[in-house]
Coordinates of C-alpha atoms and ligand atoms in Angstrom, one line a residue:
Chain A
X18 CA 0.0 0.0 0.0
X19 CA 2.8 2.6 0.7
X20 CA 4.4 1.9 -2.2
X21 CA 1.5 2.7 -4.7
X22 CA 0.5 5.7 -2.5
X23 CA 4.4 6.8 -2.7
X24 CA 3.8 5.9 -6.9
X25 CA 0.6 8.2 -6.8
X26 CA 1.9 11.1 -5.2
X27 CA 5.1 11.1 -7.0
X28 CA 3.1 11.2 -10.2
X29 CA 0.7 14.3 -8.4
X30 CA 4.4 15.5 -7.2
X31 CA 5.0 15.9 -11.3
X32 CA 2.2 17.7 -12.1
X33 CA 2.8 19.9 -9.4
X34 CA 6.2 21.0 -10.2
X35 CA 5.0 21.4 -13.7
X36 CA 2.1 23.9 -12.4
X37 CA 5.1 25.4 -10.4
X38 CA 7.5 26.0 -12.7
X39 CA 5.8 26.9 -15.6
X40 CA 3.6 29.7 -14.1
X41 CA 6.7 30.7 -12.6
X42 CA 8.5 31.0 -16.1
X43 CA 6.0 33.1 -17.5
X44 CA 5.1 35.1 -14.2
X45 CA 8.1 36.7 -13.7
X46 CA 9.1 38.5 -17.4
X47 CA 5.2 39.1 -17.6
X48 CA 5.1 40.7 -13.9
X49 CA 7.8 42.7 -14.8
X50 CA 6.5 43.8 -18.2
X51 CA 3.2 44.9 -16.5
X52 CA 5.1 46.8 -13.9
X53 CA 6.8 49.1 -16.2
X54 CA 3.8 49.3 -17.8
X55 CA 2.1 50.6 -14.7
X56 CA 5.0 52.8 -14.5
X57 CA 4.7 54.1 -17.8
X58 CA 4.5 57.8 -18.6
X59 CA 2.0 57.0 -21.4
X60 CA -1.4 57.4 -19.1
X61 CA -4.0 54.8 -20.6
X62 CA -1.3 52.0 -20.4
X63 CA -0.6 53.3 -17.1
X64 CA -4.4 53.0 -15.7
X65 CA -5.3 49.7 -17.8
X66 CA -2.6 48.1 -16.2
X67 CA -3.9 49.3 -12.6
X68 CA -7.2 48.2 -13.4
X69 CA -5.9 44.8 -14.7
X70 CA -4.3 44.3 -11.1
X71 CA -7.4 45.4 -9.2
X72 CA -9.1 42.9 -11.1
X73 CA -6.9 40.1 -10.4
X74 CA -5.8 40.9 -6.7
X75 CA -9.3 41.6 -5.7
X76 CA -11.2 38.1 -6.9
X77 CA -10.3 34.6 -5.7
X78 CA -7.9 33.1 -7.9
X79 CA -9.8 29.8 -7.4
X80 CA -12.9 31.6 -9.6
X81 CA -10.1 33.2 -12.0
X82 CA -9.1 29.1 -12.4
X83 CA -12.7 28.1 -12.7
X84 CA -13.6 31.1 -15.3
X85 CA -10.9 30.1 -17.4
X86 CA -11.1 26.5 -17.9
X87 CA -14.9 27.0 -18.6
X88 CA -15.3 30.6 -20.0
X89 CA -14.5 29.2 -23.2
X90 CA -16.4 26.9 -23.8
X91 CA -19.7 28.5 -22.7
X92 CA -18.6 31.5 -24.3
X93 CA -17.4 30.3 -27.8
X94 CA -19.2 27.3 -27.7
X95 CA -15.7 25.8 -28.3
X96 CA -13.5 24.5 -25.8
X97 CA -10.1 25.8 -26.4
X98 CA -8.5 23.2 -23.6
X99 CA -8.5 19.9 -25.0
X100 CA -10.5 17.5 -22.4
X101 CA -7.3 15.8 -21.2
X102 CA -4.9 16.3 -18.6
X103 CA -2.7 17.9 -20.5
X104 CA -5.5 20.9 -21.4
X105 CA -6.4 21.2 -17.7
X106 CA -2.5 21.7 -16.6
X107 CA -2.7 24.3 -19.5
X108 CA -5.6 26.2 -18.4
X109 CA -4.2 26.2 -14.4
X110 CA -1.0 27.8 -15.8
X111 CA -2.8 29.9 -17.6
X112 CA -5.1 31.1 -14.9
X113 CA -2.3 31.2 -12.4
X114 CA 0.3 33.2 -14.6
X115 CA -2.2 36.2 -14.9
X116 CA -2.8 36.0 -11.3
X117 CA 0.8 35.6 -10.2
X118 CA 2.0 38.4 -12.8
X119 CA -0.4 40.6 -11.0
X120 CA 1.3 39.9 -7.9
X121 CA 4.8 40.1 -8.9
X122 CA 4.1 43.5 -10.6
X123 CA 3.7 45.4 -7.6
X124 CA 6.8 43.4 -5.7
X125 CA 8.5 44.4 -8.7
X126 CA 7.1 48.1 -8.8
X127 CA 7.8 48.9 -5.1
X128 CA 11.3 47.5 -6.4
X129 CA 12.0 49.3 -9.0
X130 CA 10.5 52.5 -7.1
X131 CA 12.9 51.8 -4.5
X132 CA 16.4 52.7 -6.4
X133 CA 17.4 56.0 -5.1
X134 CA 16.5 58.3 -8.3
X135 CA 20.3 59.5 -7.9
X136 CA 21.0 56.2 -9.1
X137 CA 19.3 56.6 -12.8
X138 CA 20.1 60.4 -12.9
X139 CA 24.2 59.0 -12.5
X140 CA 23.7 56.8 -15.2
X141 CA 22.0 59.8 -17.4
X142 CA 24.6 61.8 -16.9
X143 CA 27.5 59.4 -17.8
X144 CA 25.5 59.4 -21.2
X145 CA 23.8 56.1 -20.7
X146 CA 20.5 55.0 -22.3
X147 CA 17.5 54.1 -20.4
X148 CA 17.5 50.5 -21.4
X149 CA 21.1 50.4 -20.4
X150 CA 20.2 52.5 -17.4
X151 CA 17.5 49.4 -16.5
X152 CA 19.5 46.8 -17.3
X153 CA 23.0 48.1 -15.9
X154 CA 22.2 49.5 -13.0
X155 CA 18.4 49.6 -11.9
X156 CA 17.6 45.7 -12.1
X157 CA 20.1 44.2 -10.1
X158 CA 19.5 46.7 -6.8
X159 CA 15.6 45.9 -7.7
X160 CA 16.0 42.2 -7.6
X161 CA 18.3 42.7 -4.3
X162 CA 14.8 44.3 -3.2
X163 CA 12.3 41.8 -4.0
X164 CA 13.9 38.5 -3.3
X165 CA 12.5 38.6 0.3
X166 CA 8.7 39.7 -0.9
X167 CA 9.3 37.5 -3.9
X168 CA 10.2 34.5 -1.8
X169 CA 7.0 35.0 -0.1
X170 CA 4.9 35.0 -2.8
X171 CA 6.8 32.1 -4.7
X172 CA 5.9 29.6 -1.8
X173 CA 2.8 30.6 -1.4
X174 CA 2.6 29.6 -5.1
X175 CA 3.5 26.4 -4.4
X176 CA 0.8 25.8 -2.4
X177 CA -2.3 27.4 -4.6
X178 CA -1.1 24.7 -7.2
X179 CA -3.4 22.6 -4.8
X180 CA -6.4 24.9 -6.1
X181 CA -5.8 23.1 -9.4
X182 CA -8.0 20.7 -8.5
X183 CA -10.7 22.1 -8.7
X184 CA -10.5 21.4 -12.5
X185 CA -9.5 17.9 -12.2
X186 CA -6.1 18.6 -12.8
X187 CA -3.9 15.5 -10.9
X188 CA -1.8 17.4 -8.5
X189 CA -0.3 16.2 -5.4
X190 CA -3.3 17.0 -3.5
X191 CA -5.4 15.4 -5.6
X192 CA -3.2 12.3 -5.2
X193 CA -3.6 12.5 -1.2
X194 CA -7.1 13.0 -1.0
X195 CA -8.1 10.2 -3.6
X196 CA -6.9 7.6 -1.4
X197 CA -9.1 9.0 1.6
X198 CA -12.2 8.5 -1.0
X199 CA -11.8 5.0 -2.8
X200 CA -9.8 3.9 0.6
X201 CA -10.7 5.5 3.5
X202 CA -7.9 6.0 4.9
X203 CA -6.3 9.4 6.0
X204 CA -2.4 9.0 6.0
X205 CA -1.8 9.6 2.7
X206 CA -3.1 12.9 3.2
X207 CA -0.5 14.1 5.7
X208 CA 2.3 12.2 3.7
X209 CA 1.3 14.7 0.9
X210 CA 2.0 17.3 3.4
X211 CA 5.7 15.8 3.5
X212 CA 5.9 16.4 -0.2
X213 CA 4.8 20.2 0.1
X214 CA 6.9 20.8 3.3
X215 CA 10.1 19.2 1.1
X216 CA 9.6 21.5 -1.5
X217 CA 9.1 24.5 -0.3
X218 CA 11.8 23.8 2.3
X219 CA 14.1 23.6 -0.5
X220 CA 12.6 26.5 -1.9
X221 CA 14.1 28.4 1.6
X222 CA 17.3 27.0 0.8
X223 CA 17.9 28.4 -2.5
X224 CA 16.3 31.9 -2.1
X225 CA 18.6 32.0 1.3
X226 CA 21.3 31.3 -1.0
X227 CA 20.2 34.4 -3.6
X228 CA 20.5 36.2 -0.6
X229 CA 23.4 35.3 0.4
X230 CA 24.8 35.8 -3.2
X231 CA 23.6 39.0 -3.3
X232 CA 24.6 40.5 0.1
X233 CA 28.0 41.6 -1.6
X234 CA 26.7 45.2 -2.1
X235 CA 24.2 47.2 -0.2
Chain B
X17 CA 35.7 82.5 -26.7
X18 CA 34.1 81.2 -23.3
X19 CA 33.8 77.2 -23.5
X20 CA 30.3 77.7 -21.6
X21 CA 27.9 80.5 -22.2
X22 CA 24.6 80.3 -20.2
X23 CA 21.7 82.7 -21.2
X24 CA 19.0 83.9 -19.4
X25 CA 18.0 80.8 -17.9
X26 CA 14.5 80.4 -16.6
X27 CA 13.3 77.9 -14.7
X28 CA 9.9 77.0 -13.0
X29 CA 8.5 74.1 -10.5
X30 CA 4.7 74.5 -10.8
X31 CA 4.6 78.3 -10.7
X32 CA 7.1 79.1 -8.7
X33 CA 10.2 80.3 -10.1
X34 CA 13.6 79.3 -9.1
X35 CA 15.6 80.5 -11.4
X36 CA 15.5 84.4 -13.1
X37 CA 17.6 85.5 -15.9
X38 CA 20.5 83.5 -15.3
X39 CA 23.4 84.5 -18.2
X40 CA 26.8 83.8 -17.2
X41 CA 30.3 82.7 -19.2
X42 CA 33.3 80.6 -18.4
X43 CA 36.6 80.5 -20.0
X44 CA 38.2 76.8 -20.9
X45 CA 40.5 76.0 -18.0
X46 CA 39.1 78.0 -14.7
X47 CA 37.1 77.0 -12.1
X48 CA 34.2 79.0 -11.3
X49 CA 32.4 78.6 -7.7
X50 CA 28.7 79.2 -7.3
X51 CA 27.4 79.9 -3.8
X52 CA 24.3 81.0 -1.9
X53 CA 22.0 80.5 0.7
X54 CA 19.7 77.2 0.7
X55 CA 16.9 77.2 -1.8
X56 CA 18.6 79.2 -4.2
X57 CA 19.1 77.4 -6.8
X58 CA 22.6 76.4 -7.5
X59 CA 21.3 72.5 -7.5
X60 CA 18.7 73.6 -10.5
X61 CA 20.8 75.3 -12.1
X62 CA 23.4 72.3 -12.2
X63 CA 20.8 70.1 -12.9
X64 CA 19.8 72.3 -16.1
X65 CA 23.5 72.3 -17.5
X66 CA 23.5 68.7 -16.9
X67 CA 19.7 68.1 -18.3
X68 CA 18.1 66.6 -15.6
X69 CA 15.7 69.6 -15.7
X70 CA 15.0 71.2 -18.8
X71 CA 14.9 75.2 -19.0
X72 CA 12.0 76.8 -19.6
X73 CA 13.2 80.0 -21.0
X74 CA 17.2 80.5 -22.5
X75 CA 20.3 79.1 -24.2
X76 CA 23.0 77.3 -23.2
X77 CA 26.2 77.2 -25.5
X78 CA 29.1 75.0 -25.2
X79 CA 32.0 75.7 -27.5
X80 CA 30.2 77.6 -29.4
X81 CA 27.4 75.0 -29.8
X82 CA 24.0 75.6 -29.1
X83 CA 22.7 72.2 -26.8
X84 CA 19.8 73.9 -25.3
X85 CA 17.6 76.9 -26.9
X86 CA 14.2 77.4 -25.7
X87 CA 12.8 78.2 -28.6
X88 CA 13.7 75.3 -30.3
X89 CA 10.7 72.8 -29.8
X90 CA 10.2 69.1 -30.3
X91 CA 11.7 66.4 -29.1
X92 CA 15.2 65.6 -29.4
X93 CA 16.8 61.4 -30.6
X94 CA 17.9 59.9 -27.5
X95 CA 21.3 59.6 -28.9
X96 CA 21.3 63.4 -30.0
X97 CA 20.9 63.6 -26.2
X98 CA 23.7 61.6 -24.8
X99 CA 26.0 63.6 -26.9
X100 CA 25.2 66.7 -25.5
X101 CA 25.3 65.9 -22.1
X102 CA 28.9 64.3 -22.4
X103 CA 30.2 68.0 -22.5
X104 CA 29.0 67.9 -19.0
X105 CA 30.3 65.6 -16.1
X106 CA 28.5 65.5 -12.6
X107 CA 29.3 65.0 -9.1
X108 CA 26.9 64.4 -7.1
X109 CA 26.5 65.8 -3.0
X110 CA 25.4 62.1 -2.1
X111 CA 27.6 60.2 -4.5
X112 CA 25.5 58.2 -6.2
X113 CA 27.8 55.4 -7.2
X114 CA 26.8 52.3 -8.1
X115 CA 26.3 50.0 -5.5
X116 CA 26.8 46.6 -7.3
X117 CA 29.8 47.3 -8.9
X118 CA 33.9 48.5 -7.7
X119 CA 35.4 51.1 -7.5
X120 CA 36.9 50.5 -10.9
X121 CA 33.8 49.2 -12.4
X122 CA 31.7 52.5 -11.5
X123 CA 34.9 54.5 -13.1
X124 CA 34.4 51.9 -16.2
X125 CA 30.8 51.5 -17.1
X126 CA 30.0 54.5 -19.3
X127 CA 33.2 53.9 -21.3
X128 CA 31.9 50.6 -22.1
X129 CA 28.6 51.0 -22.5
X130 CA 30.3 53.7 -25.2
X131 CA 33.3 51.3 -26.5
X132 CA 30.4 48.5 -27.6
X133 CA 28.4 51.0 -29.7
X134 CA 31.8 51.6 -31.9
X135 CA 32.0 49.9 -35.3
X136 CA 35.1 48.6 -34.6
X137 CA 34.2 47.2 -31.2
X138 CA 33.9 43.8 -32.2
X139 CA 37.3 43.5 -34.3
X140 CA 39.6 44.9 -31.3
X141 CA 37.1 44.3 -28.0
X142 CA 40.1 42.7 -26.3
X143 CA 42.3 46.0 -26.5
X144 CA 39.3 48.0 -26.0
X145 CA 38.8 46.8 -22.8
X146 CA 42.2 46.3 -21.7
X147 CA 42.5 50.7 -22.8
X148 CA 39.8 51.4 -20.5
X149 CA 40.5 49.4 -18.1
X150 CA 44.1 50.8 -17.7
X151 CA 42.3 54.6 -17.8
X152 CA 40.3 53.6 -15.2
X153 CA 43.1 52.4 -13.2
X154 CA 44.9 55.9 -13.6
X155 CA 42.0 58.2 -12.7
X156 CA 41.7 56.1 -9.4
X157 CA 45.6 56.3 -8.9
X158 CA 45.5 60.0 -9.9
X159 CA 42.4 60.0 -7.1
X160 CA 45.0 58.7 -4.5
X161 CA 42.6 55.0 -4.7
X162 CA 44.9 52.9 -5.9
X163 CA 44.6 50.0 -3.1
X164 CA 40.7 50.6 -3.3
X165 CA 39.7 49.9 -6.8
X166 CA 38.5 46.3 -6.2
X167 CA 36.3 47.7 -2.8
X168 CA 32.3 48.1 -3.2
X169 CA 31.1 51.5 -2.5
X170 CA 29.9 50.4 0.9
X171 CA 33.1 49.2 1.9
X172 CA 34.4 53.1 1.2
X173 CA 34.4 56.0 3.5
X174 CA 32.7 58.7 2.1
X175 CA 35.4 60.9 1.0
X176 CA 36.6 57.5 -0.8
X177 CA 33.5 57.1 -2.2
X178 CA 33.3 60.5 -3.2
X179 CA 36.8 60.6 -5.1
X180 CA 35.4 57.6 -6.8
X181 CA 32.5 59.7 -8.0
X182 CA 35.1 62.1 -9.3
X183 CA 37.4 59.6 -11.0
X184 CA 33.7 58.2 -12.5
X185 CA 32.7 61.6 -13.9
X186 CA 36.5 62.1 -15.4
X187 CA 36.1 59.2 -17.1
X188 CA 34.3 60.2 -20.0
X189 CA 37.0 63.7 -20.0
X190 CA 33.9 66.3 -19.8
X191 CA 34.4 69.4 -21.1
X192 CA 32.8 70.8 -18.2
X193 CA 32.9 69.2 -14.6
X194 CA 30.0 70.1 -12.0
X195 CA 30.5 69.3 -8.4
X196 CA 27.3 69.6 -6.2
X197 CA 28.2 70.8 -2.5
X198 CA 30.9 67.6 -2.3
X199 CA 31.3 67.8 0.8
X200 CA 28.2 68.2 2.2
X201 CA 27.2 65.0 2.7
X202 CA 30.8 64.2 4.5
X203 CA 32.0 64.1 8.1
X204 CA 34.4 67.2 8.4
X205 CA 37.3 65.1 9.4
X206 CA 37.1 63.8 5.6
X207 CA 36.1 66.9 3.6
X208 CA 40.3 67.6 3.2
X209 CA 41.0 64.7 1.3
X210 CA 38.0 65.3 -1.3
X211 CA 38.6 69.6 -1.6
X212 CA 42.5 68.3 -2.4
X213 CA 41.2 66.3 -5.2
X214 CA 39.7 69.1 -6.3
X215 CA 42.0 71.9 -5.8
X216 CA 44.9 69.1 -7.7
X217 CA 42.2 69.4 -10.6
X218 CA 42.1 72.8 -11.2
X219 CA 45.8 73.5 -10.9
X220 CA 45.8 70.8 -13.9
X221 CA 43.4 73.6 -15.3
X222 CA 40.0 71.4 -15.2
X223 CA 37.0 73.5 -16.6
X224 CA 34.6 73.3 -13.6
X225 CA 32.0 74.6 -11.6
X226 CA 31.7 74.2 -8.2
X227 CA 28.7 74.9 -5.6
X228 CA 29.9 75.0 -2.5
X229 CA 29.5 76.4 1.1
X230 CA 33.2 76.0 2.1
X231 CA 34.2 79.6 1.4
X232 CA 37.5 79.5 2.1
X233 CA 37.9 77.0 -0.4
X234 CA 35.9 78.9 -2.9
X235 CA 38.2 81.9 -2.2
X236 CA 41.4 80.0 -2.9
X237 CA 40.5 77.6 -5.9
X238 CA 38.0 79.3 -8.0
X239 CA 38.8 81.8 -10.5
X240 CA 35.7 83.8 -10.4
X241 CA 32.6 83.1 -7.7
X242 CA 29.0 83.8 -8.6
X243 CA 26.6 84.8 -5.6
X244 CA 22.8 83.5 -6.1
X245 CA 19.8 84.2 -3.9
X246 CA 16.0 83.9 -4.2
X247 CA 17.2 82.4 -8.4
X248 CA 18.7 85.5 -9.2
X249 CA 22.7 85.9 -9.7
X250 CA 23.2 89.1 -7.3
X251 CA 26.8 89.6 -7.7
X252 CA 29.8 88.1 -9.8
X253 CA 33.7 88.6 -10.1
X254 CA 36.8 87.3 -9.2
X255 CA 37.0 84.9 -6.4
X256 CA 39.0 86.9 -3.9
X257 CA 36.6 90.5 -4.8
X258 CA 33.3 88.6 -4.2
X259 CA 34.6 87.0 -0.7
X260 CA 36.8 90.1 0.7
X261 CA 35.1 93.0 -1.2
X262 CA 31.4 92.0 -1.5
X263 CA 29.6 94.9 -3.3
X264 CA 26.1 93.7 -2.5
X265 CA 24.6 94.4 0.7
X266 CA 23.0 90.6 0.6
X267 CA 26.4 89.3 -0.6
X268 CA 27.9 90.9 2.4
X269 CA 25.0 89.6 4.7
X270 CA 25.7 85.6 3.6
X271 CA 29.1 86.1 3.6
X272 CA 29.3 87.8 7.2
X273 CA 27.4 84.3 8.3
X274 CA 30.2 82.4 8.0
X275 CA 33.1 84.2 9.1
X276 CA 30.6 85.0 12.2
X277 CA 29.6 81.8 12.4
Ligands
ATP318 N1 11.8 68.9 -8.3 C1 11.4 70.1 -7.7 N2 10.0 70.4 -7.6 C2 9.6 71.5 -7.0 N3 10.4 72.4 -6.4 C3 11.7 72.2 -6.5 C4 12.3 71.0 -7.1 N4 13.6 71.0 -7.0 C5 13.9 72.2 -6.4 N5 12.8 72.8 -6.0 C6 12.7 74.2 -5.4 O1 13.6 75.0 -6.1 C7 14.3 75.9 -5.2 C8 15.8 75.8 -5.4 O2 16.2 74.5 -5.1 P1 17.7 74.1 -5.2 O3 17.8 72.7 -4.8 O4 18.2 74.4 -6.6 O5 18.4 75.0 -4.2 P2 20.0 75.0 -3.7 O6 20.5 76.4 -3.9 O7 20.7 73.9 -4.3 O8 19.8 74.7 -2.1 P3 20.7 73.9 -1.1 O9 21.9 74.8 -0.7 O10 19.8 73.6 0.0 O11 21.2 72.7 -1.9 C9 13.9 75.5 -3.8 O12 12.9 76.3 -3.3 C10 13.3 74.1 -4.0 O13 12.3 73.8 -3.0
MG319 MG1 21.6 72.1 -3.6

């Protein structure tokens, strides 16, 4: 018995990561796109972008997931998520991107915001250009900033994966809790916990290590 | 001809204006100091020459070389820009070095980011780098920083950090170098170190402008001092008239501050 439970979490383990990392591929360049964005001098961008992140921040993601995977279809009449597993891990990174972008983008913002202006006015007058400006000299001292908040956010990530179930998507705690339908039995459920509490511990681990890595300047 | 002329500059914030009709020249080679009482407007009018503000009313001409003229509208290429501002070099009261990078990193990033846009950059990057990298080296020697050049900023006193700021806005050999109170932002036990590096500068004949509140200093290393308050330039003229012969009676009452004080 432990050994197919270990088999079946392993296997929700997967799609977990996969959740994990791909709405963390995409989040991150799209949360920082929508931040400068927001910080753009061009006004409508500005206030669509503000708008966007109301939106997102202020509903559950859980009905963001649910409006996604069946807008669609009710809406085109068309499902564009094919009925698989595959279609239902799309539509979870899908929803979970936009939501997580939203987050990031004011982590990111509040970084950004914090570099001294001295620092970009430096930069301007040694003749630099503002992408050279961002690149060179803002983004580092931003991501110095936002490794703690980001951290934060990134394991809390790791556990809203778990709402992908709600779409039948076969994530880890999908895994746990079948066992404690077609079974009965309960253990599974906290050996699932083990999994979470593994990753995210070595989540800790590596962003205390970016820390680290980055504590060479202040 | 005077390398800088400035031309009835005007500047606003909201409606309030902070600086009037400011015209004033400077020859190639002298050092001129600018000083006055807080709020007015020495830092805007730095800021102008260096275009972090823009004017709202006048000229400024480098070389003969229009770079600003309010009249002229529209917006200017980016690149159109940089080139003008490279006449300029800035110091900053707070430094403002990088923090991420050394000593000799800060001194070396413009002249890189500049080397890579060359058409031969790609051909000879090796000696490219290898020239800056040496001309970095020297400015920090010249800036008496030769054991620091592999520190980070925050492992710099200030008047280290400071003389790194210097070496940084030398770097890209400005026509024109601005120094923003200095020492201001310095513990007075270090402001000697950073006014030397300064005073070796203009006996090398540097072109510069310096706002300061060390009028001693101002006295003794400047060619000619201008006197603002309230936006305006009230008096201007050789260093050692403006500080020992004010003509002005609100010259006379900031000066008389600090030999009181
Ligand atoms: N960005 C800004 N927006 C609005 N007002 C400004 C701005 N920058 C400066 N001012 C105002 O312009 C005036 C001149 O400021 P400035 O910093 O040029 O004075 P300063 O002579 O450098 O003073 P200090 O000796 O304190 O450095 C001040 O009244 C200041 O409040
Ligand atoms: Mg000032």
């Amino acid at each position: 018995m432990f050994w197919s439970v270990t088999q079946s979490l392993l296997s929700g383990l997967w799609t977990t990561f996969e959740l994990f990392i791909f709405t963390l591929a995409f989040s991150l360049p799209i949360g920082l796109l929508i931040a400068l964005a927001t910080l753009s001098k061009f006004k409508p961008l500005s206030s669509l972008m503000q708008v966007l992140v109301w939106i997102i921040r202020g509903t559950p993601l859980m009905l963001q997931l649910i409006v996604i995977f069946y807008g669609p279809g009710l809406w085109l009449e068309q499902n564009i998520w094919s009925g698989d597993e595959k279609g239902r891990i799309t539509a979870a990174v899908v929803a979970f991107t936009i939501n997580y972008a939203c987050y990031f983008s004011v982590i990111f913002r509040g970084g950004i915001e914090g570099v001294p202006a001295g620092q970009r006015e430096a930069g301007q007058v040694l003749g630099m250009t503002k992408t050279q400006i961002f690149f060179r000299i803002t983004l580092l001292q931003m991501v110095k900033r936002v490794v703690p908040p980001m951290s934060n956010e990134i394991i809390t990530l790791v556990k809203d994966t778990a709402l992908a179930r709600v779409i039948a998507a076969q994530e880890l705690t999908f895994a746990g809790y079948s066992f404690m339908k077609s079974d009965g039995i309960t253990w599974p459920l906290f050996y699932t916990g083990v999994f979470y509490l593994a990753f995210v511990g070595l989540l800790t681990l590596l962003f205390n290590r970016l820390e680290r890595k980055l504590s060479y300047f202040r | 001809m005077a390398i800088l002329e400035v031309q009835n500059i005007e500047k606003k914030f909201d409606h309030t204006s902070v600086l009037k009709d400011v015209s004033f020249s400077l020859e190639e080679g002298s050092a001129l100091a600018i000083i006055g009482s807080s709020g007015s407007g020495k830092t805007t009018l730095l800021r102008c020459l260096n275009f972090l503000e823009r004017p709202d009313g006048g000229k400024i001409i480098v070389k003969g070389e229009t770079l600003f003229d309010s009249e002229v509208k529209g917006k200017e290429r980016e690149s159109e820009q940089r080139r003008k501002r490279l006449h300029f070099g800035m110091v900053f009261q707070s430094f403002n070095l990088f923090p991420q990078y050394t000593a000799l990193e800060n001194v070396m990033l413009a002249e890189k980011m500049l080397a890579a846009e060359q058409s031969d950059y790609k051909a000879n990057k090796k000696e490219i780098l290898a020239g800056i990298e040496k001309h970095g080296m020297e400015l920090l020697d010249q800036m008496g920083l030769a054991e620091r050049m592999y520190h980070y900023p925050h492992q710099l006193s200030g008047g280290q950090q400071q003389r790194v700021a210097i070496a940084r806005a030398l770097a890209l050999h400005p026509d024109i170098l601005c120094f923003d109170e200095p020492t201001s932002a310095l513990d007075p036990e270090l402001t000697g170190e950073v006014l030397k590096v300064i005073r070796s500068l203009a006996d090398q004949k540097t072109t510069m402008i310096i706002v300061t509140h060390e009028m001693a200093f101002a006295r003794d290393v400047a060619d000619n001092i201008i006197f603002m308050d309230g936006g305006v330039i009230v008096e201007q003229g050789p260093a050692r008239d403006v500080i020992e012969h004010p003509k002005e009676e609100r010259t006379k009452q900031f000066l008389s501050r600090y030999t009181n004080g």
